[in-house]
Every structure is written in structure tokens, then in C-alpha cells.
Amino acid sequence: MSTAAILRHRGRRSGKTYVTPVGARVKGELCLVPLAYGTEADWCRNIRSAGRGQLRWKGRDYELAAPVVLTTELAGPLLSQIYPAPLRLGCKMLGTKAFLRMEARALADPS
């Protein structure tokens, strides 16, 4: 049930590459990240501005694209598909009000 992930994104103004730990889940070609700190977190703004990023989750790398912010209500059906009940409860207890939905494409394993 791990959600621990590493997100790579490029700064909107600096162009610098940043690495940010986030909670995320990937299922098929869909990635969902709870926005525990809201939509104004720098990493969220960077991903939305660039329209893409990269994610490492469970030892696999993914290219992310097409970020869209969803309210908890709109994310509901996706949450049920991607997040097990204990994780959904955790998001609710933390007061998560939005999620970032992105397309996820698994990158080839370099080995």
C-alpha cells in the first residue's frame, strides 16, 4: 500500500531540476497525488506549468503528463480504483481537499 514516491520537476522561473518526496499511486496509465498542502505548493505549480514531470514509485520510473487538479469529490471514483480504503481514510483524516491527476507512462528499465 506504499504511496512513497519521488517527484522530479523543473522550476517555473529558475529552470532548475527539483526532487520532491510525495505520496502517489500509479495504476495503469494513471497517477494520482494527494495535494496535502494544496494547489499552491511549489512542486504542484511547477508540474502544472511545465505540463509534465517524472515519478519514481516502487522502484519504477514514470513520465508524467497532462496534470489536472481534481477536488476530492471529482477524484472520488478514481480514488476508489487506485487507493485502498485505509489510504482513502488517511487522506480524509488529513483533510486532503484536492488531488493531482496525471497520465503516467512507465519508462523502460535500464538494466
Short mmCIF file of C-alpha atoms in Angstrom, two decimals:
data_model
loop_
_atom_site.label_atom_id
_atom_site.label_comp_id
_atom_site.label_asym_id
_atom_site.label_seq_id
_atom_site.Cartn_x
_atom_site.Cartn_y
_atom_site.Cartn_z
CA MET A 1 0.00 0.00 0.00
CA SER A 2 3.00 2.28 -0.34
CA THR A 3 2.49 5.83 -1.51
CA ALA A 4 6.10 6.97 -1.03
CA ALA A 5 7.37 8.43 -4.29
CA ILE A 6 9.99 10.82 -5.61
CA LEU A 7 8.84 13.52 -8.00
CA ARG A 8 11.24 15.29 -10.37
CA HIS A 9 10.12 18.64 -11.74
CA ARG A 10 11.60 21.76 -13.30
CA GLY A 11 11.31 25.16 -11.61
CA ARG A 12 8.99 27.61 -13.34
CA ARG A 13 11.40 30.55 -13.13
CA SER A 14 14.79 29.03 -12.37
CA GLY A 15 14.62 26.10 -14.79
CA LYS A 16 16.41 24.11 -12.08
CA THR A 17 15.50 20.44 -11.58
CA TYR A 18 13.97 19.69 -8.18
CA VAL A 19 13.33 16.41 -6.41
CA THR A 20 10.38 16.31 -4.00
CA PRO A 21 9.07 13.43 -1.90
CA VAL A 22 5.32 12.99 -2.36
CA GLY A 23 2.60 10.47 -1.72
CA ALA A 24 1.43 8.96 -5.01
CA ARG A 25 -0.18 5.90 -6.52
CA VAL A 26 0.04 4.67 -10.09
CA LYS A 27 -2.39 2.26 -11.70
CA GLY A 28 -2.10 1.51 -15.38
CA GLU A 29 -1.57 4.83 -17.11
CA LEU A 30 -2.95 6.95 -14.30
CA CYS A 31 -1.16 8.67 -11.41
CA LEU A 32 -2.95 10.34 -8.51
CA VAL A 33 -1.15 12.53 -5.95
CA PRO A 34 -2.95 13.93 -2.90
CA LEU A 35 -2.40 17.67 -2.54
CA ALA A 36 -1.99 17.68 1.23
CA TYR A 37 -0.54 21.22 1.12
CA GLY A 38 -2.93 22.49 -1.52
CA THR A 39 -2.56 23.53 -5.13
CA GLU A 40 -0.10 26.34 -4.36
CA ALA A 41 2.78 24.07 -3.28
CA ASP A 42 5.77 24.89 -5.49
CA TRP A 43 6.10 21.36 -6.84
CA CYS A 44 2.43 21.34 -7.88
CA ARG A 45 2.73 24.72 -9.56
CA ASN A 46 5.90 23.58 -11.35
CA ILE A 47 4.31 20.38 -12.67
CA ARG A 48 1.19 22.23 -13.80
CA SER A 49 3.23 24.96 -15.50
CA ALA A 50 5.51 22.52 -17.32
CA GLY A 51 2.70 20.08 -18.06
CA ARG A 52 4.99 17.18 -17.18
CA GLY A 53 7.40 15.63 -14.70
CA GLN A 54 8.87 12.30 -13.69
CA LEU A 55 8.00 9.98 -10.83
CA ARG A 56 9.80 7.09 -9.16
CA TRP A 57 7.36 4.82 -7.34
CA LYS A 58 8.00 1.27 -6.13
CA GLY A 59 11.34 1.19 -7.96
CA ARG A 60 9.87 2.12 -11.36
CA ASP A 61 10.22 5.36 -13.26
CA TYR A 62 7.29 7.07 -14.95
CA GLU A 63 6.96 10.02 -17.29
CA LEU A 64 4.03 12.17 -16.16
CA ALA A 65 1.93 14.41 -18.40
CA ALA A 66 -1.37 16.29 -18.56
CA PRO A 67 -1.68 17.34 -14.90
CA VAL A 68 -5.20 18.24 -13.77
CA VAL A 69 -6.30 19.31 -10.29
CA LEU A 70 -9.38 17.47 -9.07
CA THR A 71 -11.42 18.22 -5.99
CA THR A 72 -11.96 15.32 -3.61
CA GLU A 73 -15.50 14.98 -4.97
CA LEU A 74 -14.32 14.74 -8.59
CA ALA A 75 -11.46 12.41 -7.65
CA GLY A 76 -13.81 10.07 -5.77
CA PRO A 77 -14.26 7.41 -8.48
CA LEU A 78 -10.51 7.41 -9.22
CA LEU A 79 -9.67 7.19 -5.52
CA SER A 80 -11.80 4.08 -5.23
CA GLN A 81 -9.88 2.48 -8.11
CA ILE A 82 -6.36 3.47 -7.07
CA TYR A 83 -6.28 3.97 -3.30
CA PRO A 84 -7.17 1.12 -0.91
CA ALA A 85 -9.69 2.01 1.81
CA PRO A 86 -7.07 2.65 4.56
CA LEU A 87 -5.27 5.17 2.34
CA ARG A 88 -8.51 6.90 1.39
CA LEU A 89 -9.32 7.18 5.08
CA GLY A 90 -5.86 8.64 5.70
CA CYS A 91 -6.41 11.30 3.04
CA LYS A 92 -9.77 12.15 4.59
CA MET A 93 -8.29 12.36 8.10
CA LEU A 94 -5.54 14.68 6.83
CA GLY A 95 -8.18 16.94 5.29
CA THR A 96 -6.98 16.49 1.71
CA LYS A 97 -9.23 18.63 -0.46
CA ALA A 98 -7.65 18.10 -3.89
CA PHE A 99 -5.61 15.64 -5.95
CA LEU A 100 -3.35 15.99 -8.96
CA ARG A 101 -4.30 13.55 -11.71
CA MET A 102 -1.68 12.83 -14.37
CA GLU A 103 -1.11 10.43 -17.22
CA ALA A 104 1.72 8.03 -16.33
CA ARG A 105 3.88 6.20 -18.85
CA ALA A 106 6.27 3.61 -17.42
CA LEU A 107 9.81 4.10 -18.68
CA ALA A 108 11.90 1.17 -19.82
CA ASP A 109 14.04 -0.46 -17.14
CA PRO A 110 17.68 0.45 -17.91
CA SER A 111 19.00 -2.98 -16.82
#
